[in-house]
CSV table of C-alpha atoms and ligand atoms in Angstrom, one decimal:
chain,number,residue,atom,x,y,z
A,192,UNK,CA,-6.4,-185.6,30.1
A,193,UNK,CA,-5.0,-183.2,27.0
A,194,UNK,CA,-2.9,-185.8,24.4
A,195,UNK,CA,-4.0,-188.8,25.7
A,196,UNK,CA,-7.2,-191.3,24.2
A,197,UNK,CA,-9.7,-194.4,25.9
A,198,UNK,CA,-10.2,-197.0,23.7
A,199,UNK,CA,-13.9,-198.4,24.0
A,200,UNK,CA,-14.2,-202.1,23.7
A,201,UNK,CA,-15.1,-201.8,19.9
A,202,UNK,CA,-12.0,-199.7,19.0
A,203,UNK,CA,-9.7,-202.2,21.5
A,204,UNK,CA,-10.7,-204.6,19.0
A,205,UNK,CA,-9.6,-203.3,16.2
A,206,UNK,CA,-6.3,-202.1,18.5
A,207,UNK,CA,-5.5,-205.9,19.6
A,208,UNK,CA,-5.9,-206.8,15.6
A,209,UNK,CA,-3.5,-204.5,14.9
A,210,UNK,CA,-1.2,-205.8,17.6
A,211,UNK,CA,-1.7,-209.0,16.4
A,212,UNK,CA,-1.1,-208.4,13.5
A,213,UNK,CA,2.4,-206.8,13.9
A,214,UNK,CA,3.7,-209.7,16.3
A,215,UNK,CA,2.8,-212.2,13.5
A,216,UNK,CA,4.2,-210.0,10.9
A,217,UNK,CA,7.5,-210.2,13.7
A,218,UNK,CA,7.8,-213.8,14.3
A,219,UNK,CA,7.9,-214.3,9.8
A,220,UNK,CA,10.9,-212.4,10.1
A,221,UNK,CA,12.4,-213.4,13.5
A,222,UNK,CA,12.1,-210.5,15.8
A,223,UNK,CA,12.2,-211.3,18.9
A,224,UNK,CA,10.0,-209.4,21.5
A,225,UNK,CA,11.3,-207.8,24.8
A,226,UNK,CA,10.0,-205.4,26.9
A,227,UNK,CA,12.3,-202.5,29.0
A,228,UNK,CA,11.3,-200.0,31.8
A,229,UNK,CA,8.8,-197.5,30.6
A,230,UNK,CA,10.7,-195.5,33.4
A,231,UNK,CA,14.2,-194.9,32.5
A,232,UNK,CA,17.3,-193.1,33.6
A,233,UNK,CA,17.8,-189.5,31.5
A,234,UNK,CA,21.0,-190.7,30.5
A,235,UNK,CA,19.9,-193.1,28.6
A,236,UNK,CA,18.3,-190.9,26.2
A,237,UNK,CA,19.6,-187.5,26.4
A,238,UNK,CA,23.0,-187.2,24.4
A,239,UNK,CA,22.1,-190.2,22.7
A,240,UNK,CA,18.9,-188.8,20.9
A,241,UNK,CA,20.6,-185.6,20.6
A,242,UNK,CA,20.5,-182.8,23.4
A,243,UNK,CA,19.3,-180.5,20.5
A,244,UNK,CA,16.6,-182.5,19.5
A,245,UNK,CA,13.3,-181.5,20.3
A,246,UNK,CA,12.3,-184.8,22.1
A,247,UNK,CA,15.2,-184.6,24.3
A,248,UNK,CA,15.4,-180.3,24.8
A,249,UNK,CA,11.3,-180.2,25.4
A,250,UNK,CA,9.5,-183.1,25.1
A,251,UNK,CA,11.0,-185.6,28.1
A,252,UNK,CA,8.6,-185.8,31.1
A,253,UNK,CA,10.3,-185.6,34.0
A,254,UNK,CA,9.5,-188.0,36.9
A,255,UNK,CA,11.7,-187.6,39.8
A,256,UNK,CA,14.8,-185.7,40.8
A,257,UNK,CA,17.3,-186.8,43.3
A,258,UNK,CA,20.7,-186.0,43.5
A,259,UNK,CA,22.4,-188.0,40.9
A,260,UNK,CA,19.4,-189.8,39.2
A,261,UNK,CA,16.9,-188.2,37.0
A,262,UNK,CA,14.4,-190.4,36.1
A,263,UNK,CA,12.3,-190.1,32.7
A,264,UNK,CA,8.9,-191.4,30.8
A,265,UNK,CA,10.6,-192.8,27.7
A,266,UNK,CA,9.8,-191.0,24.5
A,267,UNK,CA,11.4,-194.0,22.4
A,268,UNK,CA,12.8,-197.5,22.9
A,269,UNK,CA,15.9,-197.7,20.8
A,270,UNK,CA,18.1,-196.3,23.1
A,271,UNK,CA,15.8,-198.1,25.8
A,272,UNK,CA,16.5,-201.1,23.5
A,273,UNK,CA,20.3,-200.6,23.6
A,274,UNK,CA,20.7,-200.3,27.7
A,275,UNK,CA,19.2,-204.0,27.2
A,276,UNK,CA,21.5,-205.7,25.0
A,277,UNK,CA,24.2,-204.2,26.9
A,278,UNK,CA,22.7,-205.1,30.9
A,279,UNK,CA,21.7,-208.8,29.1
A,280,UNK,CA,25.1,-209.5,27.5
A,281,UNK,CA,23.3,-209.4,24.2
A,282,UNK,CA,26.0,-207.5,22.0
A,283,UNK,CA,28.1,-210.9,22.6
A,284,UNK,CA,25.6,-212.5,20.7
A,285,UNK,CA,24.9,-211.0,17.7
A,286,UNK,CA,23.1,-210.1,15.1
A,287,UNK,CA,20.2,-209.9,17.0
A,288,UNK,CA,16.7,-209.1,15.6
A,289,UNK,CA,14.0,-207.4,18.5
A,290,UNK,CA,10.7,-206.0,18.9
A,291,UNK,CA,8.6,-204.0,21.3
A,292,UNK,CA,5.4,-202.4,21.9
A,293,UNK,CA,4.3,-199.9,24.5
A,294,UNK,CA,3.8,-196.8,25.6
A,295,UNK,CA,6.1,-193.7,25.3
A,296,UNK,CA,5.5,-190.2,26.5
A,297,UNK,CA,6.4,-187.0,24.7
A,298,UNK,CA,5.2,-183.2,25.7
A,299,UNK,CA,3.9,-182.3,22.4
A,300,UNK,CA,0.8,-179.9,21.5
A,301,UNK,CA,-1.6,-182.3,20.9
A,302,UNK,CA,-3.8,-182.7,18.2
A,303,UNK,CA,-5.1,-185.0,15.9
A,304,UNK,CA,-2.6,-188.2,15.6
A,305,UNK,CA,-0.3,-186.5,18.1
A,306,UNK,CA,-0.4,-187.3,21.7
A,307,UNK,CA,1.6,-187.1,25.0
A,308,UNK,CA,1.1,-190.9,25.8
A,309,UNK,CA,1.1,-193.2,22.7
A,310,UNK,CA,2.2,-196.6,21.8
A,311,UNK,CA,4.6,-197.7,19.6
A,312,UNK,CA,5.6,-200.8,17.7
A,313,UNK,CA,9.3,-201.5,17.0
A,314,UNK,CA,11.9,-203.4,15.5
A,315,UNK,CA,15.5,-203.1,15.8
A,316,UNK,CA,18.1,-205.6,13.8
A,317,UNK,CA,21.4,-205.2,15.8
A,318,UNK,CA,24.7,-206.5,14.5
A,319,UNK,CA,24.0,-206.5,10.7
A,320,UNK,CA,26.3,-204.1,8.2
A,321,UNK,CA,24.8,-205.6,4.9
A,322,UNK,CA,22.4,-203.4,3.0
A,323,UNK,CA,19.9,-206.6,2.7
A,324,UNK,CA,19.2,-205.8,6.4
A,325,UNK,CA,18.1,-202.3,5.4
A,326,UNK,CA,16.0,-203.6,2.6
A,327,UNK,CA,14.7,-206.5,4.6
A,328,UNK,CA,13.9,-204.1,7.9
A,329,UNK,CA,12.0,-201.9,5.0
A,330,UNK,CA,10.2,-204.5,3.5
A,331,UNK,CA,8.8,-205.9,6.8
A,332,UNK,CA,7.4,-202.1,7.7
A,333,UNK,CA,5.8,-202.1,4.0
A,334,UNK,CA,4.8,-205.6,4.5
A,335,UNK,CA,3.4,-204.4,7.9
A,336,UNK,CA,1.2,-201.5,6.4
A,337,UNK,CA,-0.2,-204.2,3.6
A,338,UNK,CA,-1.5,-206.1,6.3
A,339,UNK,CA,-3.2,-203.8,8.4
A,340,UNK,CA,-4.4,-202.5,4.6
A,341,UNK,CA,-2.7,-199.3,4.7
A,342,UNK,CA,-0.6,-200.0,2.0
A,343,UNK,CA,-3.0,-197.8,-0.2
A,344,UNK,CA,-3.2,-195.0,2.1
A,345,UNK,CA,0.7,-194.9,2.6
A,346,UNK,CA,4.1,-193.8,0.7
A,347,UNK,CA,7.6,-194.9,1.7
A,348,UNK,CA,10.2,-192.1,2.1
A,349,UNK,CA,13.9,-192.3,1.8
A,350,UNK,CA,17.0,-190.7,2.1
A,351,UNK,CA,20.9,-191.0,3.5
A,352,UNK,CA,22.7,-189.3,5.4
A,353,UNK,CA,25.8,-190.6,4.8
A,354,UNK,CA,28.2,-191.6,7.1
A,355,UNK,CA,29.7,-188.6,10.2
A,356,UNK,CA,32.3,-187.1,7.7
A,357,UNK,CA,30.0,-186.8,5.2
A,358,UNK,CA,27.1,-185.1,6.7
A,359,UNK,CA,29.8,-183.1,8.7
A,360,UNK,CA,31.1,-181.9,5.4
A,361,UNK,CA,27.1,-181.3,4.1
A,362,UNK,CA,25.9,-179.3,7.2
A,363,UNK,CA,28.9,-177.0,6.2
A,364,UNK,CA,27.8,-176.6,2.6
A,365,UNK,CA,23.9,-176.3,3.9
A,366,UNK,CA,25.3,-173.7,6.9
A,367,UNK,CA,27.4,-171.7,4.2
A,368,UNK,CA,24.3,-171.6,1.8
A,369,UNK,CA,21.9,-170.6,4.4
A,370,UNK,CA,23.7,-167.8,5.9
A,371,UNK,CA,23.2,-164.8,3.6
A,372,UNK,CA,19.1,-166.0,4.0
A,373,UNK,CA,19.0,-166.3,8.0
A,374,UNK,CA,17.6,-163.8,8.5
A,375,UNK,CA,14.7,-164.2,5.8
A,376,UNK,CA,14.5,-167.7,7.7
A,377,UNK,CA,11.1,-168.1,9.7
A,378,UNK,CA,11.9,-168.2,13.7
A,379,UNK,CA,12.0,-172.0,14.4
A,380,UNK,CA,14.3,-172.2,10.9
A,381,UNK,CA,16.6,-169.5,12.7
A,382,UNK,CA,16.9,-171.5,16.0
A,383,UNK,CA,17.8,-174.8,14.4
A,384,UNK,CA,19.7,-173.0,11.8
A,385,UNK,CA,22.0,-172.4,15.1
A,386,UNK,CA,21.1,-175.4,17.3
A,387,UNK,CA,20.8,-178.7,14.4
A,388,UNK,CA,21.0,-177.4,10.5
A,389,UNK,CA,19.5,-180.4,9.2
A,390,UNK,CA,16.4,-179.4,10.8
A,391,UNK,CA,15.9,-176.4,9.1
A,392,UNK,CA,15.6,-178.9,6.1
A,393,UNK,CA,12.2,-180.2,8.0
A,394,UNK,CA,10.5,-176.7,7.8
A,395,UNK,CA,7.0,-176.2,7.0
A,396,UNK,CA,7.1,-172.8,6.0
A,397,UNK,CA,6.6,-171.3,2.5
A,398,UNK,CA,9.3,-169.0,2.4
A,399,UNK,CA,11.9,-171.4,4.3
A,400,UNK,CA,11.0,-174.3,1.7
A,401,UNK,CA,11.6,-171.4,-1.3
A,402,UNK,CA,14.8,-170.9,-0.3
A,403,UNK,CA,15.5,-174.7,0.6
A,404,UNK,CA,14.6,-175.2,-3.5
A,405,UNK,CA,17.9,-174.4,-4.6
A,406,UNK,CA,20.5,-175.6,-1.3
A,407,UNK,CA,22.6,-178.3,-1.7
A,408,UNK,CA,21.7,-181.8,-1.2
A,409,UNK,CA,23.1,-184.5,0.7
A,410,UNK,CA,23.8,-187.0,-2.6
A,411,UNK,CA,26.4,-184.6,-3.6
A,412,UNK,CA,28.5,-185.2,-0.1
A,413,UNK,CA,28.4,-189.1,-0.4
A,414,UNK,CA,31.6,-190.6,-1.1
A,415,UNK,CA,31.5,-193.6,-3.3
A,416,UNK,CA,30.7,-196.6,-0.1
A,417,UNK,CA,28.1,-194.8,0.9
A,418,UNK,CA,26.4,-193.8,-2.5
A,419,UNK,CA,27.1,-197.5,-3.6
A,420,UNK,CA,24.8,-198.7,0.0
A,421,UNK,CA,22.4,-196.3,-0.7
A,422,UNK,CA,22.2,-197.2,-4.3
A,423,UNK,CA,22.1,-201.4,-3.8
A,424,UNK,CA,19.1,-200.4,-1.6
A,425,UNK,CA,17.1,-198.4,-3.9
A,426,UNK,CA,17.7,-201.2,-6.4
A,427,UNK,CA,16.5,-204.2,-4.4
A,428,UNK,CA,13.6,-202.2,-3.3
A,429,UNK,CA,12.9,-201.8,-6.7
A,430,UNK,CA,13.5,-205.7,-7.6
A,431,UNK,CA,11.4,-206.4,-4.6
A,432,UNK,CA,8.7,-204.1,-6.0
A,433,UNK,CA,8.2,-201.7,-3.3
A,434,UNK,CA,7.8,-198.3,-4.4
A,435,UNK,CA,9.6,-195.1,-2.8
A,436,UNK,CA,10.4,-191.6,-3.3
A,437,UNK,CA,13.6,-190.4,-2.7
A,438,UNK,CA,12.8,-187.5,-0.1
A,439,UNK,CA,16.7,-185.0,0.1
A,440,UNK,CA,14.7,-183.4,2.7
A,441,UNK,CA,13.8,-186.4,4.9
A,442,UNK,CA,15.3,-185.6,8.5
A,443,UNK,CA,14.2,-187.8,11.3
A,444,UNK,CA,13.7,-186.0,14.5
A,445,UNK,CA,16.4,-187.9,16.6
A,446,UNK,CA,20.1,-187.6,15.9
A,447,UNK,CA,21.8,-190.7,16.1
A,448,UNK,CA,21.1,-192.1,12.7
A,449,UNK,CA,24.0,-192.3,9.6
A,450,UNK,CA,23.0,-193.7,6.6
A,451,UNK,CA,19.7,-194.6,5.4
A,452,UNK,CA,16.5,-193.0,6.8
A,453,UNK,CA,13.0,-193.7,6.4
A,454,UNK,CA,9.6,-192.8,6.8
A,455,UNK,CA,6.1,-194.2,6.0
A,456,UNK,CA,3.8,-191.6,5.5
A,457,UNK,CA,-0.2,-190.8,5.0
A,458,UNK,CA,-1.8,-187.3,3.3
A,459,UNK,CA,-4.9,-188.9,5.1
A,460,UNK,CA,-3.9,-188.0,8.9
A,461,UNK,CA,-3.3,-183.8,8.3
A,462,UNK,CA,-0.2,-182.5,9.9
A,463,UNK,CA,1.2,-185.7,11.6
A,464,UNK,CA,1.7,-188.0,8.7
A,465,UNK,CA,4.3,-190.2,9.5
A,466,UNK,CA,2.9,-193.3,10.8
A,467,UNK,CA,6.8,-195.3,10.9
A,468,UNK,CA,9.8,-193.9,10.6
A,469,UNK,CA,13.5,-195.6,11.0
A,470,UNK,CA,16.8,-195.7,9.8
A,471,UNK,CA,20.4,-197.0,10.4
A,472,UNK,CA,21.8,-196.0,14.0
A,473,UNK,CA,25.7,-197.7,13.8
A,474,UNK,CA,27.2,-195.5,16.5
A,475,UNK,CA,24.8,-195.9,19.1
A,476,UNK,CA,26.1,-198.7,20.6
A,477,UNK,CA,29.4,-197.2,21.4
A,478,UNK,CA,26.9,-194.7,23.7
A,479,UNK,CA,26.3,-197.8,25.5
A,480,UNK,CA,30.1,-199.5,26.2
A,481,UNK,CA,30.6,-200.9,22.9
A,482,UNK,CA,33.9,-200.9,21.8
A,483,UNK,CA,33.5,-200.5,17.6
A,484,UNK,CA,30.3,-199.7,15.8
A,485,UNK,CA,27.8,-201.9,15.8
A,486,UNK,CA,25.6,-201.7,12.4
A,487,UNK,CA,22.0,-201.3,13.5
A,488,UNK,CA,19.0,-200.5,11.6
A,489,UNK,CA,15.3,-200.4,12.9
A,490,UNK,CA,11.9,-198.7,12.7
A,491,UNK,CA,8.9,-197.8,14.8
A,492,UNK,CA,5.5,-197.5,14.1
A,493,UNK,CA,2.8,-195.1,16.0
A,494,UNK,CA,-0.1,-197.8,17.1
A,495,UNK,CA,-2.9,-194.7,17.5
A,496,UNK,CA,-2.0,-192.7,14.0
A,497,UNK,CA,-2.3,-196.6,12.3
A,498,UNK,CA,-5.3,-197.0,14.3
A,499,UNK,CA,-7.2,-193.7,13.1
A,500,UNK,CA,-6.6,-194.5,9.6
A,501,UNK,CA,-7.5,-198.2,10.0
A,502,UNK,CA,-10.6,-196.8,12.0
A,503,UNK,CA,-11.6,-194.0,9.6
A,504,UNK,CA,-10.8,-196.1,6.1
A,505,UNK,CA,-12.3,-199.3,7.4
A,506,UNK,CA,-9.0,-201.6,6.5
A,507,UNK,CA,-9.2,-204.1,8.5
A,508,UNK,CA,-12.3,-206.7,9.7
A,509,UNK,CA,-12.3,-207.7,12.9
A,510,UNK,CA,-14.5,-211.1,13.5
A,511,UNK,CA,-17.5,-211.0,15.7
A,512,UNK,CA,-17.3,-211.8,19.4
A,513,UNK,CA,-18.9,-215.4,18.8
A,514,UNK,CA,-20.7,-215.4,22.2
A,515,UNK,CA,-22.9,-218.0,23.2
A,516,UNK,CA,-26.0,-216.1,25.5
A,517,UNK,CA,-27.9,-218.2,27.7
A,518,UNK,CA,-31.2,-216.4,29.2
A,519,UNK,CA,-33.2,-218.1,32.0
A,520,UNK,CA,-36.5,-216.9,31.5
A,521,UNK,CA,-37.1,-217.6,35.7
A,522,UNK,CA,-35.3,-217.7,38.2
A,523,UNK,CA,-35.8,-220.8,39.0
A,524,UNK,CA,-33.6,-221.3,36.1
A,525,UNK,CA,-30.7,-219.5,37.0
A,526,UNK,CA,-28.6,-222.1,38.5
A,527,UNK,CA,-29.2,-224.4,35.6
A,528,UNK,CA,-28.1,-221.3,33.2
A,529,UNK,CA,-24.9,-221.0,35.2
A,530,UNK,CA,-24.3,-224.8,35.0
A,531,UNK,CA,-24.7,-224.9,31.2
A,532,UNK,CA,-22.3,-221.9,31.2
A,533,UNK,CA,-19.7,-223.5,33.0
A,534,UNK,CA,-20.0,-226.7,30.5
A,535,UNK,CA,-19.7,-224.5,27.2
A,536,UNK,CA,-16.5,-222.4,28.9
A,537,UNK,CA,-15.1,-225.9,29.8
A,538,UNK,CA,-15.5,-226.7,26.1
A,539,UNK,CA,-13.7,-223.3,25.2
A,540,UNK,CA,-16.7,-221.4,24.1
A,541,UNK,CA,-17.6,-218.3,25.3
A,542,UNK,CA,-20.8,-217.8,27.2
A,543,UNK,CA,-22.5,-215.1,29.0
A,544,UNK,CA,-25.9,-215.2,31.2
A,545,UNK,CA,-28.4,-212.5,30.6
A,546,UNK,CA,-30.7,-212.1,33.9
A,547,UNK,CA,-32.9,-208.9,33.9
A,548,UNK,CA,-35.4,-207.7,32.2
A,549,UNK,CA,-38.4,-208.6,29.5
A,550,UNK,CA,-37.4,-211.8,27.1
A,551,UNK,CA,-37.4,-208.4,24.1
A,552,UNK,CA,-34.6,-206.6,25.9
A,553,UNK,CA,-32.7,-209.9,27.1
A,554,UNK,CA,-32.7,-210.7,23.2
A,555,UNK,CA,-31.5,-207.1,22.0
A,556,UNK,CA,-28.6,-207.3,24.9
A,557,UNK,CA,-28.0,-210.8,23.1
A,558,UNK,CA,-27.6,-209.4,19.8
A,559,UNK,CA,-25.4,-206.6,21.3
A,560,UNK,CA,-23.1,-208.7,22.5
A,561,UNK,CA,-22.8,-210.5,19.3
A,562,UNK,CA,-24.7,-213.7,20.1
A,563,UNK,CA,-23.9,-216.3,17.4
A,564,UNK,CA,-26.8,-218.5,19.5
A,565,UNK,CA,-28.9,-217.6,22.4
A,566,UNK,CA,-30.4,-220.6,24.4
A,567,UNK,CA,-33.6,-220.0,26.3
A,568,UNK,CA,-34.4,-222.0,29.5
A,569,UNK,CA,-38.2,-221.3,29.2
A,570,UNK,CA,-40.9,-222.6,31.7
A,571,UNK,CA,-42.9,-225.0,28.7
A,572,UNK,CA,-39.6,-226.4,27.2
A,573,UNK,CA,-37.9,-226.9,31.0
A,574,UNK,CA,-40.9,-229.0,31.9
A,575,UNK,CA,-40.0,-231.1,29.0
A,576,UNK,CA,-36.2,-231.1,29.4
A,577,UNK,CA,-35.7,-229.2,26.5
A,578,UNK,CA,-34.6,-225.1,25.5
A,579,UNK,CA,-34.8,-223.1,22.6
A,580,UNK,CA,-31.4,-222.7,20.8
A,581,UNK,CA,-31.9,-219.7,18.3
A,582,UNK,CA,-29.3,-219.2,15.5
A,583,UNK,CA,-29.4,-215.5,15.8
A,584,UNK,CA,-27.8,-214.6,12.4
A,585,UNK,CA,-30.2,-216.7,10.6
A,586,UNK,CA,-33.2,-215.9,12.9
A,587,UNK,CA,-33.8,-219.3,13.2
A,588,UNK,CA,-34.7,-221.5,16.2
A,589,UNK,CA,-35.4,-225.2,17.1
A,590,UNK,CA,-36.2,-226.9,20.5
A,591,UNK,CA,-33.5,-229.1,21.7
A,592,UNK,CA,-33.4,-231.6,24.8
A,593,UNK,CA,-30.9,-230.7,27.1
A,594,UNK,CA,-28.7,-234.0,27.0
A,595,UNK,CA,-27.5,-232.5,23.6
A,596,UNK,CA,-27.6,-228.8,24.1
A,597,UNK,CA,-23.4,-228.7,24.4
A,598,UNK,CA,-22.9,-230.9,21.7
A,599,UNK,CA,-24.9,-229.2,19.6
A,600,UNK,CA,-23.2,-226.0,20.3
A,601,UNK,CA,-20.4,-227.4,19.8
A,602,UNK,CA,-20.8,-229.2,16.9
A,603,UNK,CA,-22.2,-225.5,15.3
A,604,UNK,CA,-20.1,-222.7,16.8
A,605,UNK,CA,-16.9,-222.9,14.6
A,606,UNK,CA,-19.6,-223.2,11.4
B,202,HAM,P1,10.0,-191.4,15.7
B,202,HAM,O1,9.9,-191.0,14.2
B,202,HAM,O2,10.3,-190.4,16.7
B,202,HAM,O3,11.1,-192.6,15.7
B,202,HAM,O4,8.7,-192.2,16.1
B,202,HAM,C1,8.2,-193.2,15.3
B,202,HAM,C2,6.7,-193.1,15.1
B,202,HAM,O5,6.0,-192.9,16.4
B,202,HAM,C3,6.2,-191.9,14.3
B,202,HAM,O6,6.3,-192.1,12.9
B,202,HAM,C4,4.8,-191.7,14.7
B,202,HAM,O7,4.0,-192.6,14.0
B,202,HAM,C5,4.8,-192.2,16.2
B,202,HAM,N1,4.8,-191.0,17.1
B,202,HAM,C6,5.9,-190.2,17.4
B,202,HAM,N2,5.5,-189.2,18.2
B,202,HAM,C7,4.1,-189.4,18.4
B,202,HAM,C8,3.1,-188.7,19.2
B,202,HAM,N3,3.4,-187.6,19.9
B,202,HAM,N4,1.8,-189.1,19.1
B,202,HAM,C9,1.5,-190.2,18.3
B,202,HAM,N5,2.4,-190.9,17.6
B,202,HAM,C10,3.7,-190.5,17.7
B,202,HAM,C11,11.5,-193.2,16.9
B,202,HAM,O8,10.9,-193.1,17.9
B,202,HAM,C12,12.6,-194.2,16.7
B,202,HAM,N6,12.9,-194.8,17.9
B,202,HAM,C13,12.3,-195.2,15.6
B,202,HAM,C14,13.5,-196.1,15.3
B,202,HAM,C15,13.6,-197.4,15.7
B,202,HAM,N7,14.6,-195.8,14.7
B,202,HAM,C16,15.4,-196.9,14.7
B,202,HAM,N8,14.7,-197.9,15.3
């Protein structure tokens, strides 16, 4: 199906690595995981990304209609995230500090890094107004893309956008400035030029940009709080020596975030080259029976556009399988195969019997399935109560009796 991808055994690999990778990157910080509906009402999302948005206006799958229920694939899980704390009385223990990972669905033209089903990771730190938490939320996605070894491939983005009153005043400035040029403006620039102005920032045409050149910036709107938060961040990132790039045209594609915004990007992945993105969500809470703000600040991460570049650039070794492959060479010596099988498993090594086929092919299906030893059950060494255990990374092989075949394994698999 169009915009979505199979992952082989190989590539799921490298996929649970990354996974992996990301919960233990989680639990150093103290993220907590939980897991919501991938089916959700349409109210949970739909004024609360933003109706204008283009995730909420033509990107939501629908699933089912009845009278008073709509029911959606969720294209995010910070909203999904937020119906949680509220249904699991969370809010009355804060801060709280949670992570997910899962699929969400979006009805976009796919291409390369952009699909209809795709996972993400997320982490969302409810209940903390302190800039630390920004830094610290932007230090674990930097310290995420180190690990996966995409820090070299990757540039963090960032921006504010102030607090409601502030950007209010700014979309005024950028609507007053834009207006004698609308109708220069390409056609998408036009429609959020009516529909969300700070969208018109995002364009990637030519001319648009041209004109964007000289419009005012957000920085100039910030009263002193905010350009003092904004500022402490920029400064501990710098302490902390993570590099950035101020971005005055960074606008995320949902609308409830204030404040800081962020992105990690890639020139490696063509047109979609944000790989995270995040920012500071205060108000969106309230959406959800809250009675005051709640300062909130989170990220998430697409699994397949981290994969690619993990895939293409090589940044990240996954170990070999480590099997053990036992091949009865007749079968008269299946059952005996099996019952060695059964002794390594109960030992915790993995083991696999290879039945058909010419002792050449049962060794190349061995060394496909990443054999560290093969053990032979052959007719000579049987009559002897032996086998042959072959070390198949050093091509070497020995005869052993079978009273110590499981030690020995055992003794040499973790070597
Ligand atoms: P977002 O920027 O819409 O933010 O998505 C986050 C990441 O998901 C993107 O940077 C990208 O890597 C990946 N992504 C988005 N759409 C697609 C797609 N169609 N195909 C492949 N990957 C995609 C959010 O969703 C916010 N909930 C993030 C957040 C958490 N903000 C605060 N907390």
């Amino acid at each position: 199906m169009t915009g979505t991808i199979d992952l082989l055994p190989s590539q799921m690999r490298l996929y649970n690595k990354i996974c992996e990778t990301f919960f233990a990157i989680c639990k150093l910080y103290g993220y907590e995981e939980v897991a919501t509906p991938i089916l959700e009402d349409i109210r949970v999302f739909d004024r609360n990304l933003g109706l204008e948005t283009d995730v909420v206006s033509k990107e939501m799958f629908f699933l089912e209609k009845k009278q008073d229920e709509t029911l959606v694939l969720r294209p995010e899980n910070t909203a999904g995230v937020m119906r949680l704390c509220q249904e699991g009385g969370l809010f009355q223990k804060l801060p709280q500090r949670l992570a997910y990972y899962g699929p969400m669905f979006r009805y976009e033209r796919p291409q390369k890094g952009r699909y209809r089903q795709f996972h993400q990771f997320g982490v969302e730190c409810i209940g903390v107004a302190s800039y630390m938490a920004d830094v610290e939320n932007i230090q674990m996605a930097v310290h995420f893309m180190q690990e996966i070894g995409l820090a070299e491939l990757t540039e963090l983005e960032i921006h504010t956008l102030g607090s409601e009153s502030e950007r209010d005043a700014y979309k005024q400035a950028l609507h007053d400035y834009l207006l004698p040029y609308k109708n220069e403006l390409s056609e998408n620039s036009v429609r959020r030029f009516d529909k969300n102005i700070l969208r018109v920032l995002d364009s990637k045409n030519v001319h648009d940009q041209k004109i964007l050149e000289t419009a005012p910036v957000m920085r100039n709107f910030l009263q002193m709080e905010s350009a003092k938060y904004f500022d402490n961040i920029l400064e501990s990132l710098e302490n902390f020596g993570i590099s950035y790039t101020v971005n005055p045209f960074l606008v995320r594609g949902l609308d409830y975030y204030n404040q800081t915004v962020f992105e990690i990007k890639t020139p490696a992945l063509g047109a979609q080259s944000a790989v995270l993105g995040g920012g500071r969500y205060d108000g969106l809470a309230q959406q959800f029976g809250e009675k005051t703000p709640t300062p909130s600040i989170g990220w998430a991460a697409g699994m397949e556009r981290l994969f690619l570049l993990a895939q293409e650039h090589q940044t990240l070794s996954v170990p070999p399988r480590k099997n053990i492959v036992i091949i009865a060479m007749t079968e008269a010596f299946d059952q005996e195969a099996q019952k060695y099988a059964s002794l390594l498993r109960k030992e915790g090594i993995a083991c696999l019997t290879v039945h058909e086929g010419t002792l050449r092919k049962r060794m190349k299906i061995a060394s496909r399935l990443e054999a560290k030893y093969t053990i032979i059950f052959a007719p000579k060494e049987m009559e002897n109560k032996t086998a042959i255990l072959r070390d198949m990374m050093r091509s070497e092989e020995r005869i052993l009796p079978l009273a110590d075949l499981i030690i020995t394994v055992k003794k040499h698999y973790d070597t």
